[in-house]
CSV table of C-alpha atoms and ligand atoms in Angstrom, one decimal:
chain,number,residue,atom,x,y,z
A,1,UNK,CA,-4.6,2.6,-0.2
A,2,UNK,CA,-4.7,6.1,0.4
A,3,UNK,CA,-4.4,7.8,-2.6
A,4,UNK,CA,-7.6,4.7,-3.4
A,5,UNK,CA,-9.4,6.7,-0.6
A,6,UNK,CA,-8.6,10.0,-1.5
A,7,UNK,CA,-10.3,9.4,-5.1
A,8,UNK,CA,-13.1,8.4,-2.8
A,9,UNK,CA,-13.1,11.5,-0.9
A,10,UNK,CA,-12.5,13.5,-4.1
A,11,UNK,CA,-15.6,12.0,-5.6
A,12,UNK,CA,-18.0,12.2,-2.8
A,13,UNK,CA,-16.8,16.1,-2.4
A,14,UNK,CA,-17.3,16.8,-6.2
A,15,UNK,CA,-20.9,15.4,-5.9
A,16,UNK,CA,-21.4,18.0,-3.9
A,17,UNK,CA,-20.3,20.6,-5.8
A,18,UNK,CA,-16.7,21.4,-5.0
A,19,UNK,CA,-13.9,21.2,-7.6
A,20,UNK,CA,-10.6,20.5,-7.3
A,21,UNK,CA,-7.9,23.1,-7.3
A,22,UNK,CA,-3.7,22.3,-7.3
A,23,UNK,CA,-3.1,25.3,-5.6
A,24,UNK,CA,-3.9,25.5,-1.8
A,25,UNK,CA,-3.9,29.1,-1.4
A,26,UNK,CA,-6.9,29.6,-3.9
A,27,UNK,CA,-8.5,26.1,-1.6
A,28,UNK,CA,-11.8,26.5,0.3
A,29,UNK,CA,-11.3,23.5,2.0
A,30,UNK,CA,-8.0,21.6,2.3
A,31,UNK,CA,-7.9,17.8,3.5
A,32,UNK,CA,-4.9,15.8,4.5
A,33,UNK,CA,-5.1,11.9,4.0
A,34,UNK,CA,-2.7,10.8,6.7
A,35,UNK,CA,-1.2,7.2,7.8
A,36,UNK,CA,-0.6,6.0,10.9
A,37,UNK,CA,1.6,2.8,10.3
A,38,UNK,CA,4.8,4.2,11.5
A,39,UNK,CA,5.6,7.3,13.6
A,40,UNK,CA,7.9,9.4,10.7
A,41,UNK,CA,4.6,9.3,8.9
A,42,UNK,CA,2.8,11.0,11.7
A,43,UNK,CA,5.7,13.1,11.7
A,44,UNK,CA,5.2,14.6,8.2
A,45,UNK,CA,1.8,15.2,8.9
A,46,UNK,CA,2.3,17.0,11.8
A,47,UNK,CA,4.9,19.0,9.7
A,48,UNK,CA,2.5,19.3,6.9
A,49,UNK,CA,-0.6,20.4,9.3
A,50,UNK,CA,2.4,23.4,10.7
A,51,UNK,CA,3.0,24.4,6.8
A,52,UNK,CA,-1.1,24.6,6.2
A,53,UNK,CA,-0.6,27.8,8.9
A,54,UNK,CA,-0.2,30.4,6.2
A,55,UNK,CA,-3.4,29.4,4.2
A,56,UNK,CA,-5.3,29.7,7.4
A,57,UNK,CA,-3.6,33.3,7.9
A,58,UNK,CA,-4.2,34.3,4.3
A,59,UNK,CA,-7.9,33.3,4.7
A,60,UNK,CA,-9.2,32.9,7.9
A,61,UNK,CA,-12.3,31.0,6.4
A,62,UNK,CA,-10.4,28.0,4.9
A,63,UNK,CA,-11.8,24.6,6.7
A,64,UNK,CA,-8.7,22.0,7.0
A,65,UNK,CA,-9.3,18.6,7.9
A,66,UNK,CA,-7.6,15.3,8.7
A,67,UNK,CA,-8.2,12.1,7.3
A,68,UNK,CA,-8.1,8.8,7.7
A,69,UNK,CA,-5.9,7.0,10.1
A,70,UNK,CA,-4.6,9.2,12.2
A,71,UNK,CA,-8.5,11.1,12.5
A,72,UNK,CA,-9.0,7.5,13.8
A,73,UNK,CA,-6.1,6.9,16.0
A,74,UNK,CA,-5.9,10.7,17.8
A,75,UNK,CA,-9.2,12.2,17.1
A,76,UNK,CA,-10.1,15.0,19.4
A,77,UNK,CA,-6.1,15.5,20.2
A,78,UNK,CA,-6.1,17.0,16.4
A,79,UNK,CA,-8.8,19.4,17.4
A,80,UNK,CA,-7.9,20.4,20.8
A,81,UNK,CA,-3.8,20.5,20.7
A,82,UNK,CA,-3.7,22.4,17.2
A,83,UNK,CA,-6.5,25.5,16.6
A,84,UNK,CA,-5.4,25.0,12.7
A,85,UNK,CA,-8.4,21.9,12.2
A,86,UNK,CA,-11.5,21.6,11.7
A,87,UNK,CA,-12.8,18.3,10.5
A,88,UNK,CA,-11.3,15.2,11.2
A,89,UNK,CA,-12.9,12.0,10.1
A,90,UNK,CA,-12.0,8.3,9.7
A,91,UNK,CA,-11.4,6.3,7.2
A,92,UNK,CA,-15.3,5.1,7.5
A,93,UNK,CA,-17.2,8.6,7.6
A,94,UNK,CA,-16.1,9.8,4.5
A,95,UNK,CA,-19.9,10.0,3.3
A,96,UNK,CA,-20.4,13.1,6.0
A,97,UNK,CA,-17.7,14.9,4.8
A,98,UNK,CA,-19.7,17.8,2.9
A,99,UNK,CA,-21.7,17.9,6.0
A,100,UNK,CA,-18.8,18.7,8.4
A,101,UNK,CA,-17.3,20.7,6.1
A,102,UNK,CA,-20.9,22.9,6.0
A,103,UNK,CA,-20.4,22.8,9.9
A,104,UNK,CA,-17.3,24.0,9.7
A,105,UNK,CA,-17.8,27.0,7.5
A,106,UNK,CA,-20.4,28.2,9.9
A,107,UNK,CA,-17.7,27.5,12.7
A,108,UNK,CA,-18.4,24.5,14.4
A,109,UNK,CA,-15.3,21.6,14.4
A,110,UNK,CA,-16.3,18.6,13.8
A,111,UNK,CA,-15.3,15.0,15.0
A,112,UNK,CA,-16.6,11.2,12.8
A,113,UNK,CA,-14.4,8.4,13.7
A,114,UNK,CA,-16.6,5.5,13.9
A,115,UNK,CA,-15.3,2.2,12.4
A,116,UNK,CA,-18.2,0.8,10.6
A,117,UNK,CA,-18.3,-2.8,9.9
A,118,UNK,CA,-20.7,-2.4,6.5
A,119,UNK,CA,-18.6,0.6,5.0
A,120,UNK,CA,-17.2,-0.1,1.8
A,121,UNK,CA,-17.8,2.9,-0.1
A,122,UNK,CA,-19.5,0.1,-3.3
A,123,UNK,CA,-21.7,2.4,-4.6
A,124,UNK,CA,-19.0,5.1,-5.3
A,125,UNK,CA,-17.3,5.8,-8.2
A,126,UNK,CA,-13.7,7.0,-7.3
A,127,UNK,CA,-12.6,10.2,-9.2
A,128,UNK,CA,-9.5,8.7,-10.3
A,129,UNK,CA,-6.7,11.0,-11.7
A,130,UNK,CA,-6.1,10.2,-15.4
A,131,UNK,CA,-3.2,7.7,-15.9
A,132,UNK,CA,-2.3,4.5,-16.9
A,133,UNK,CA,-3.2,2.6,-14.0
A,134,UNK,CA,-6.1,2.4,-11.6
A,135,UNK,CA,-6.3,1.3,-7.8
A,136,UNK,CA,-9.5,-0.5,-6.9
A,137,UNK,CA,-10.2,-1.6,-3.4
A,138,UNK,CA,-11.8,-4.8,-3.2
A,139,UNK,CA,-11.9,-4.7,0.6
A,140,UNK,CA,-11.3,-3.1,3.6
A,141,UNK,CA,-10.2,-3.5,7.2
A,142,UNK,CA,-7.9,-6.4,8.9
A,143,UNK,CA,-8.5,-9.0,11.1
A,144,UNK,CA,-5.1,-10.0,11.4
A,145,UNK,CA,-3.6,-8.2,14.8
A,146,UNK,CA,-0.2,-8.8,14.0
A,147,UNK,CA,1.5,-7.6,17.4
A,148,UNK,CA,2.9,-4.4,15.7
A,149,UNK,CA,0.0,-2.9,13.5
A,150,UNK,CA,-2.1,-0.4,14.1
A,151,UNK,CA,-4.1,-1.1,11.1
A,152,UNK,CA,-6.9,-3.4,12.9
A,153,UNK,CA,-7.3,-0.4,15.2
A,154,UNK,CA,-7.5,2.5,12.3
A,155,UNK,CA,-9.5,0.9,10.1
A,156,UNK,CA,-11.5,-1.8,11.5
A,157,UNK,CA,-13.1,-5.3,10.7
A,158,UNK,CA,-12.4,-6.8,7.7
A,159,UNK,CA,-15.3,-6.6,4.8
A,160,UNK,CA,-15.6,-6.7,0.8
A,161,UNK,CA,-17.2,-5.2,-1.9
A,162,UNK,CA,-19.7,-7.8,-4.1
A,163,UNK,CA,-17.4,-8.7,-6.9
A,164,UNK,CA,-20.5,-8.1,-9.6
A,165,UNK,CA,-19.8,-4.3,-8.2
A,166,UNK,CA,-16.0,-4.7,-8.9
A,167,UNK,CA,-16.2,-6.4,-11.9
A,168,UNK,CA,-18.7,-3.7,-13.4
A,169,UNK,CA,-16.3,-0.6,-12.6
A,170,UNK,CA,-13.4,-2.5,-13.8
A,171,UNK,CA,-15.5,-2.6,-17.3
A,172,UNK,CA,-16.0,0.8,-16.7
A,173,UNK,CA,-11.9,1.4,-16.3
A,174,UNK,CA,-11.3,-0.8,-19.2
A,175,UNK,CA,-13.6,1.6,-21.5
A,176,UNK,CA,-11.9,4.7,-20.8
A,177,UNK,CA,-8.8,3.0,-21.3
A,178,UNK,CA,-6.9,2.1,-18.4
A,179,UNK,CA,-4.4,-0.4,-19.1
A,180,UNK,CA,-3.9,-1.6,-15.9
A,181,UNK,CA,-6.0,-2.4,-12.2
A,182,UNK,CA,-4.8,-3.3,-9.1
A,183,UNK,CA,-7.2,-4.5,-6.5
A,184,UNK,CA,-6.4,-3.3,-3.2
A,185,UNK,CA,-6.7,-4.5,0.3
A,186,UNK,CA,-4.8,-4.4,3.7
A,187,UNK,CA,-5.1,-8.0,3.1
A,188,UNK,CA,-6.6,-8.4,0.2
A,189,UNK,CA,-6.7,-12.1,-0.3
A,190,UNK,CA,-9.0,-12.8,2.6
A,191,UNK,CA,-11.5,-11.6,0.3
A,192,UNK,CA,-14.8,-13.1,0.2
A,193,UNK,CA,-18.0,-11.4,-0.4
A,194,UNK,CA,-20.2,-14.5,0.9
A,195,UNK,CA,-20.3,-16.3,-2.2
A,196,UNK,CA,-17.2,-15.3,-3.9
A,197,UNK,CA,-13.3,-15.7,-2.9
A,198,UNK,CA,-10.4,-14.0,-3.7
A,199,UNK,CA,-9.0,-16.1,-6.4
A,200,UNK,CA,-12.6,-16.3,-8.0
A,201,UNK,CA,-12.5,-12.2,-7.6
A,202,UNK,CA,-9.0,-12.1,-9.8
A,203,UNK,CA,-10.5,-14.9,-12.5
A,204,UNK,CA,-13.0,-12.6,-12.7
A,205,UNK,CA,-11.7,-9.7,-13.0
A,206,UNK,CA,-9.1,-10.9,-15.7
A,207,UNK,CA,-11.9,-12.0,-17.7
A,208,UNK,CA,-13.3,-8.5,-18.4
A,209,UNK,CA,-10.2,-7.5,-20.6
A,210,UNK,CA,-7.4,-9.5,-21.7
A,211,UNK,CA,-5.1,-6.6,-22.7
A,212,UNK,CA,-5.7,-5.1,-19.1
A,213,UNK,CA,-3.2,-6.1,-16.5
A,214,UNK,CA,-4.8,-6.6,-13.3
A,215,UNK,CA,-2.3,-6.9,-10.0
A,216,UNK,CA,-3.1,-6.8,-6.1
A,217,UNK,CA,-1.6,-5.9,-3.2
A,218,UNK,CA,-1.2,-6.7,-0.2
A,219,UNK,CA,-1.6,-10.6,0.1
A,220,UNK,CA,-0.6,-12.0,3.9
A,221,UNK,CA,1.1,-15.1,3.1
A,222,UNK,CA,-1.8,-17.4,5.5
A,223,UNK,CA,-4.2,-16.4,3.2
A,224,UNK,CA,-1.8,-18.0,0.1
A,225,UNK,CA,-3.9,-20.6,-1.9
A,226,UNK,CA,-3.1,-23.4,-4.1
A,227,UNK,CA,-6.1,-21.9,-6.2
A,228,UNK,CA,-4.3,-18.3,-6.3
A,229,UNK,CA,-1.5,-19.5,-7.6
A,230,UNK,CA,-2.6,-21.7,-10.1
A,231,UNK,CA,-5.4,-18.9,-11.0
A,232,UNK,CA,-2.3,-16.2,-11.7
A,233,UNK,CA,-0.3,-18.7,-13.5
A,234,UNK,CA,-3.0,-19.9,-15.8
A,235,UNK,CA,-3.7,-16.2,-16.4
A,236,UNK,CA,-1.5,-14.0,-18.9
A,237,UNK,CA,-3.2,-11.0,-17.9
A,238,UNK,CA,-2.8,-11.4,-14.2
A,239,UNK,CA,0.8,-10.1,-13.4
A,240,UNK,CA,3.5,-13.0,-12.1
A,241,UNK,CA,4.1,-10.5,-9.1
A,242,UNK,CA,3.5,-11.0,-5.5
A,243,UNK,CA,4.6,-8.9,-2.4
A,244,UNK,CA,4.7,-11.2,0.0
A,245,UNK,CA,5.8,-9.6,4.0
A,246,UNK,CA,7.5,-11.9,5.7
A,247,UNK,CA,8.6,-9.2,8.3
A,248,UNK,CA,10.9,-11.2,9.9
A,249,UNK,CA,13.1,-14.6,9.2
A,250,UNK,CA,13.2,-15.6,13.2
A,251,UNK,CA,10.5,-17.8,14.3
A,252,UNK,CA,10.6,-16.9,18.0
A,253,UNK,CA,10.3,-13.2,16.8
A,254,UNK,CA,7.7,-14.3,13.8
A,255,UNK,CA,5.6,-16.0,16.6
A,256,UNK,CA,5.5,-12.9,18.8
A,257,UNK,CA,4.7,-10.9,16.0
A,258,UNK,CA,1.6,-13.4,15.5
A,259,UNK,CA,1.9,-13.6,11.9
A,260,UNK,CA,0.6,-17.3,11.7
A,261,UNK,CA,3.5,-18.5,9.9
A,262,UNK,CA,6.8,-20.1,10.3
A,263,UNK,CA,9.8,-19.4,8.6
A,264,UNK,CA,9.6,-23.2,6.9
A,265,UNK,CA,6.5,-22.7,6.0
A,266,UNK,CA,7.2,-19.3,4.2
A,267,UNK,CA,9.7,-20.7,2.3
A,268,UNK,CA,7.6,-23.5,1.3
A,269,UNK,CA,5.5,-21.1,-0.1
A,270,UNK,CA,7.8,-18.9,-2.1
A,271,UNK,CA,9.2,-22.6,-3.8
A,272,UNK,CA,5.4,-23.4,-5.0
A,273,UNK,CA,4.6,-20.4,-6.0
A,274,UNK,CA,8.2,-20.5,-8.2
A,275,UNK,CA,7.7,-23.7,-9.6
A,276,UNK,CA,4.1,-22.9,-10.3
A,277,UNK,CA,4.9,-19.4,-11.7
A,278,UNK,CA,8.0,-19.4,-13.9
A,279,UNK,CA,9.6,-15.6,-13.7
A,280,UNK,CA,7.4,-14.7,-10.7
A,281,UNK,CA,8.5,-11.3,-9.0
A,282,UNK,CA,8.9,-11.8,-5.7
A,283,UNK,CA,9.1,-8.5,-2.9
A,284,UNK,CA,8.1,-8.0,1.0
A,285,UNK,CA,8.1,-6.2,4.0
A,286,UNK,CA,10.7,-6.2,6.8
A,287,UNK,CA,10.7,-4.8,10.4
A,288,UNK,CA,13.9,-4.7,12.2
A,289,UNK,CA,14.7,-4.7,15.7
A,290,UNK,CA,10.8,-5.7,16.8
A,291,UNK,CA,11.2,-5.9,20.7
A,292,UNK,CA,13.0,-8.7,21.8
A,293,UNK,CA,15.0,-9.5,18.7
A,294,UNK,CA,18.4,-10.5,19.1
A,295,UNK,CA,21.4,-10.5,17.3
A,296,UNK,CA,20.6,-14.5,16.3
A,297,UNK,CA,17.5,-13.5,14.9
A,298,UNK,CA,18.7,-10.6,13.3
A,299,UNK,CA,20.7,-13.1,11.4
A,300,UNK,CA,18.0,-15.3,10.6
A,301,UNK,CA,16.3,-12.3,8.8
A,302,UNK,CA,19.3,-11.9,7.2
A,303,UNK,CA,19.5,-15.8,6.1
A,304,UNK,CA,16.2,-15.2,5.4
A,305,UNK,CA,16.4,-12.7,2.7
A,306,UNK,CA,19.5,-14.6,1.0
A,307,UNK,CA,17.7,-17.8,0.6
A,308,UNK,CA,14.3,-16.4,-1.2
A,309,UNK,CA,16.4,-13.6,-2.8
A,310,UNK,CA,13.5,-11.0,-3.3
A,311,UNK,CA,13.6,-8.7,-6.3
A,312,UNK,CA,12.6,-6.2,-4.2
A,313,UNK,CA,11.6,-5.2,-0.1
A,314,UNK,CA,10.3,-2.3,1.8
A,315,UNK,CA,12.4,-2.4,5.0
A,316,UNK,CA,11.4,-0.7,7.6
A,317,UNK,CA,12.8,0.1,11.6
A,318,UNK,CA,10.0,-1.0,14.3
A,319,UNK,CA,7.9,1.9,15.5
A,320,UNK,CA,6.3,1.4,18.2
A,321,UNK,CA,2.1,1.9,18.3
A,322,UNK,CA,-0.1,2.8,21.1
A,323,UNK,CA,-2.8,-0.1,21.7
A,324,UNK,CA,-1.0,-2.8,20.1
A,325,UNK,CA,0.3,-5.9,21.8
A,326,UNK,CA,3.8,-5.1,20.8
A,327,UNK,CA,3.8,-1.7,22.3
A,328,UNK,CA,3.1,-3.7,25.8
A,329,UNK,CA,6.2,-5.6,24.9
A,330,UNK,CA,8.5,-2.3,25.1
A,331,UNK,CA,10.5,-1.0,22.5
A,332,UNK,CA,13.8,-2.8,24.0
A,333,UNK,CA,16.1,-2.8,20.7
A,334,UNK,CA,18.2,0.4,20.8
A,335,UNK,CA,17.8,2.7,18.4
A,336,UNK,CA,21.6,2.5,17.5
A,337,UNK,CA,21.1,-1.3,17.2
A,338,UNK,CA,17.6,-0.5,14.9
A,339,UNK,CA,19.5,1.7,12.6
A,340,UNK,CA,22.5,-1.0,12.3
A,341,UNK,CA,20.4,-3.5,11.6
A,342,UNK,CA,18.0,-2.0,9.3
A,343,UNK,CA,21.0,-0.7,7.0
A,344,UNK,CA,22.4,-4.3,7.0
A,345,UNK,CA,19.1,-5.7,5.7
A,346,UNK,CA,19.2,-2.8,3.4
A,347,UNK,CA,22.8,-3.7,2.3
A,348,UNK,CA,21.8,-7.1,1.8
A,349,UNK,CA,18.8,-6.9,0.4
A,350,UNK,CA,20.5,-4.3,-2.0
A,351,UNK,CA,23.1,-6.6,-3.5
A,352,UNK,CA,21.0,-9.2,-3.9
A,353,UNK,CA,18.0,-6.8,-6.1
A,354,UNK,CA,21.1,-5.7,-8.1
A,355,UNK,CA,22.3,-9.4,-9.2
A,356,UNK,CA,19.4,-10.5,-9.9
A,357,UNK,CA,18.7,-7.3,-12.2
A,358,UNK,CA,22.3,-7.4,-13.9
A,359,UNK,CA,21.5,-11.4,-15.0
A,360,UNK,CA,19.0,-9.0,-17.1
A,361,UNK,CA,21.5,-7.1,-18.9
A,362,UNK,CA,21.2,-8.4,-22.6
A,363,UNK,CA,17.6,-9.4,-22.5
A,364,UNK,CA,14.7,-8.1,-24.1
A,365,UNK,CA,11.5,-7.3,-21.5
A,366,UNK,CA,7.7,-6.3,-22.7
A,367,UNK,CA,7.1,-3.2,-21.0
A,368,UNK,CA,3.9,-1.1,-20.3
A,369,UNK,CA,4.3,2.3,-21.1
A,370,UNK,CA,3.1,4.3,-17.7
A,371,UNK,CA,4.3,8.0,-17.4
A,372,UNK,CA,7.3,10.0,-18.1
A,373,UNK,CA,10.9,8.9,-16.0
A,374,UNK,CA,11.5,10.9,-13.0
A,375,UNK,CA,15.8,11.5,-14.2
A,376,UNK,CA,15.0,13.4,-18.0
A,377,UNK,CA,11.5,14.5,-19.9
A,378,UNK,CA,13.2,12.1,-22.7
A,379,UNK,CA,12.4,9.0,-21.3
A,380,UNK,CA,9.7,6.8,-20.3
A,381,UNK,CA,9.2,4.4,-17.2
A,382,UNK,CA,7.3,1.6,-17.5
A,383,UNK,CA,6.8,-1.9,-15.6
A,384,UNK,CA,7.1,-5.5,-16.6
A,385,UNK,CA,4.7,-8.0,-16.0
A,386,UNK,CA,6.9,-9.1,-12.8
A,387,UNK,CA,7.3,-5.6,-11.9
A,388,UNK,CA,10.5,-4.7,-12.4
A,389,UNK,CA,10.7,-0.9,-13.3
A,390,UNK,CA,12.6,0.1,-16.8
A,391,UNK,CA,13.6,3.2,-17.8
A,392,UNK,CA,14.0,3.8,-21.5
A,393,UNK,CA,14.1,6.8,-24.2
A,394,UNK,CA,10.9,7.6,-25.7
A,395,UNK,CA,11.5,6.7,-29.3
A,396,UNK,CA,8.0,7.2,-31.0
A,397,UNK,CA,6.3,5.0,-28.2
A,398,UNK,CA,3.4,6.6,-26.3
A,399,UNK,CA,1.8,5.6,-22.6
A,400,UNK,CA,-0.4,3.4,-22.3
A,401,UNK,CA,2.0,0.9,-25.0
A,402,UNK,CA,3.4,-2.1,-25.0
A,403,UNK,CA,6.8,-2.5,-26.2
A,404,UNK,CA,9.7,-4.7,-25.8
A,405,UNK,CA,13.0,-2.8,-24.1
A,406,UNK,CA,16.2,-4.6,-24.5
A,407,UNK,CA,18.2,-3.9,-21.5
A,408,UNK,CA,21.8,-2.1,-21.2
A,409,UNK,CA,22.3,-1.6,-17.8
A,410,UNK,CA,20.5,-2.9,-14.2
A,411,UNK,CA,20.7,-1.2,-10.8
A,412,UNK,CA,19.2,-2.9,-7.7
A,413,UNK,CA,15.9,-0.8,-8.5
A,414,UNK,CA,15.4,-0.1,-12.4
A,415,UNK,CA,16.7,-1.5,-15.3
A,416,UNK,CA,17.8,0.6,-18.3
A,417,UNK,CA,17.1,-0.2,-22.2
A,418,UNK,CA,15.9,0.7,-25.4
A,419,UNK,CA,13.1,0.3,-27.7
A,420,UNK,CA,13.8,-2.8,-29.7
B,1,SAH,N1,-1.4,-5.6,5.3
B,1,SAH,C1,-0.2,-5.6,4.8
B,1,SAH,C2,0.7,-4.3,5.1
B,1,SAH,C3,0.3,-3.4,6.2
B,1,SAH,S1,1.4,-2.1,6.7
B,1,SAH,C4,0.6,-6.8,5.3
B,1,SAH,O1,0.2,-7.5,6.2
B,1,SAH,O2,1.6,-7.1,4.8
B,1,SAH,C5,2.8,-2.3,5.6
B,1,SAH,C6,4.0,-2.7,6.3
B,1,SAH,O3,4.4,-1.8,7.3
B,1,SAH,C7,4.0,-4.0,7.0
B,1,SAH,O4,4.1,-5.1,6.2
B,1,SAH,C8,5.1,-3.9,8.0
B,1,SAH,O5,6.3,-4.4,7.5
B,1,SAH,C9,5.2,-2.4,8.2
B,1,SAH,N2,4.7,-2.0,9.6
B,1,SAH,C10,3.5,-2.1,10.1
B,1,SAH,N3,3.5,-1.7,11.4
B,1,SAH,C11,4.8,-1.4,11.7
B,1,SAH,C12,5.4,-0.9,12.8
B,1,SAH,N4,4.7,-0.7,14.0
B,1,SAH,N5,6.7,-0.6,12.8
B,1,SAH,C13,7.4,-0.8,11.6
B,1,SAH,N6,6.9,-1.3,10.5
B,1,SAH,C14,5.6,-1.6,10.5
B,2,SF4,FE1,-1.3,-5.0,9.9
B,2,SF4,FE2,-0.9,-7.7,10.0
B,2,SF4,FE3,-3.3,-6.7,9.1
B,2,SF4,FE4,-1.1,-6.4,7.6
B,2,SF4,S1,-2.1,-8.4,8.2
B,2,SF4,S2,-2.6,-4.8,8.1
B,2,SF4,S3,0.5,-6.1,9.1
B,2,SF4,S4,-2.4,-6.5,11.2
């Protein structure tokens, strides 16, 4: 979502005349996109913002500004506390930007942190970063308040972009050759831009290239229907992968966590969209040790993650966030406990990612070819449909193909192969 809004930023800033540099020290102006979700990633921003120091030192003129959801969450704090910033604006004010930043070189700071409830940024073109990929954000906000998230606060109401304006920049991608789109929203299938919904959004958006994959994240399971899965089953081009959070397996926890689900019907959920989608990837979210969470419904997270057996999860320790219901709750589960916990669920979760993989061992996967592998310059990494990452030497293929890998080996996070 970031990096989406940064590409936003970037192309409302070039359209004013800046270019982009990679090294900070030549930088007239240098922005930080920041997240607020957990604390560690307010953390590194903080760290970040102390490293930016030496620019300002080196040149005294250089405007630095904070973005996004921590500009929203601590606003004049940035400005006051630290001498080192300038600008900081919301995720919603990106438009005044080159305005503040003007401001700023004639020495005034700046504050714009207003949630807007119209602000979806339609009309602009992201400046995307060449690749094989592109992230597209269909929507914005949430109107979820789940106990723990600070997202509702950061970035507001929940509102869409008119698919005719998504569809025409996905044919847009599709001509200078992306291969791939994923539509993006903090809950992005409660789309609905008043005539349209989500499914009717991914339909369409398959429909503009058939040898374009198209994926989304992040779906809330509430918002899980019948038509979505049907749509993405009937759909080669739509990717058989969903991240689906369930946060928690406890229902007494899942309640106070107002996710709007039971565990039942979770798992209800994961079995129809299995039978309905034959090799689906399945992921999600975890929190442990949410306050009030006991050792019993540790467990049932634990149960939890052995009955759906996820191919893949994002597990995190809760942090607590100012103005959320949660935070009222107290942050009762020791930190000792949180750090137990969380490594069990990691453990788990672990052994289960790398069974699954090894039953691939043997097999032969289509693959798109997306960028070089992090380990060796001689390989390339690429994704299946279901999203499982494969690592494989280069062989003659190029990015941006398809080709079938047969698989050697399998870890819990990337399977390894050759060109077949
Ligand atoms: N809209 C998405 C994800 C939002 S944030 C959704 O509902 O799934 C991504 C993940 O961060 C969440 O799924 C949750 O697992 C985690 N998260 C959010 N707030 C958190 C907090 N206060 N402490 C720990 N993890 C948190
Ligand atoms: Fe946060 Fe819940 Fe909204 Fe996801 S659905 S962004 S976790 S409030």
């Amino acid at each position: 979502m970031n990096v989406a809004d940064t590409e936003v930023v970037l192309s409302i800033m070039s359209g004013n005349s800046y270019g982009i540099t990679d090294d900070a020290a030549k930088a007239d102006v240098i922005f930080i996109n920041t997240c607020s979700v957990r604390d560690n990633a307010e953390a590194r921003v903080f760290q970040r913002l102390a490293t930016l120091k030496q620019y300002k030192k080196q040149n005294p003129g250089v405007v630095i500004g904070v973005l996004g959801c921590m500009a929203e969450r601590l606003r004049t704090e940035l400005i006051d506390k630290r001498n080192l910033v300038d600008v900081v604006v919301g995720p919603d004010e990106y438009r005044r930007l080159p305005e503040l930043v003007n401001d700023a070189f004639s020495g005034h700071k700046g504050i714009a942190v207003k949630l807007s409830r119209v602000e979806n940024y339609d009309d602009i073109l992201p400046l995307r970063t060449e690749g094989v990929g592109a992230w597209l954000s269909v929507m914005r906000g949430c109107d979820k308040f789940c106990t723990f998230c600070v997202v509702p606060f950061t970035r507001g109401r929940e509102r869409s972009r008119k698919l005719a304006s998504i569809v025409s920049e996905i044919e847009r991608l599709s001509s200078l050759g992306y291969k791939e789109v994923t539509l993006l929203g903090q809950n992005v299938n409660s789309y609905h831009d008043g005539e349209f919904d989500f499914p009717d959004l991914m339909a369409a958006a398959a429909a503009v290239d058939r040898s374009m994959r198209i994926r989304f994240m992040t779906p809330h399971p509430q918002d899980i229907s019948e038509k979505l899965i049907g749509m993405i089953a009937a759909t080669p081009n739509v990717c058989s992968y969903i991240h689906l959070p369930i946060q928690s397996g406890s229902n007494r926890i899942l309640k106070d966590m107002n996710r709007t689900y039971t565990l039942e019907q979770y798992l209800a959920l994961t079995e129809k969209i299995r039978t309905m989608i034959p090799g689906v990837g399945l992921s999600t979210d975890i929190i442990a040790g949410f306050p009030g969470e006991t050792e019993d419904d540790h467990r049932a997270t634990i149960d939890a993650l052995k009955r759906v057996r996820y191919d893949g999860a994002f597990m995190f320790k809760y942090s607590p966030r100012e103005n959320t219901k949660a935070w009222d709750m107290g942050d009762d589960v020791p930190e000792e406990v949180k750090v137990r916990r969380l490594s069990e669920i990691i453990d788990v979760q672990n052994a289960i990612a790398t069974e699954i993989n090894a039953e691939l061992v043997g097999a032969t996967v289509e693959v798109l070819v997306e960028k070089i592998s992090a380990k060796s310059d001689d390989e390339w990494m690429g994704r299946t449909d279901n999203n499982k990452f494969v690592v494989f030497a280069k062989d003659g293929a190029a990015i941006g193909d398809i080709v079938n890998v047969k698989i050697m080996k399998a870890n819990s996070a990337t399977l390894m192969g050759s060109i077949v």
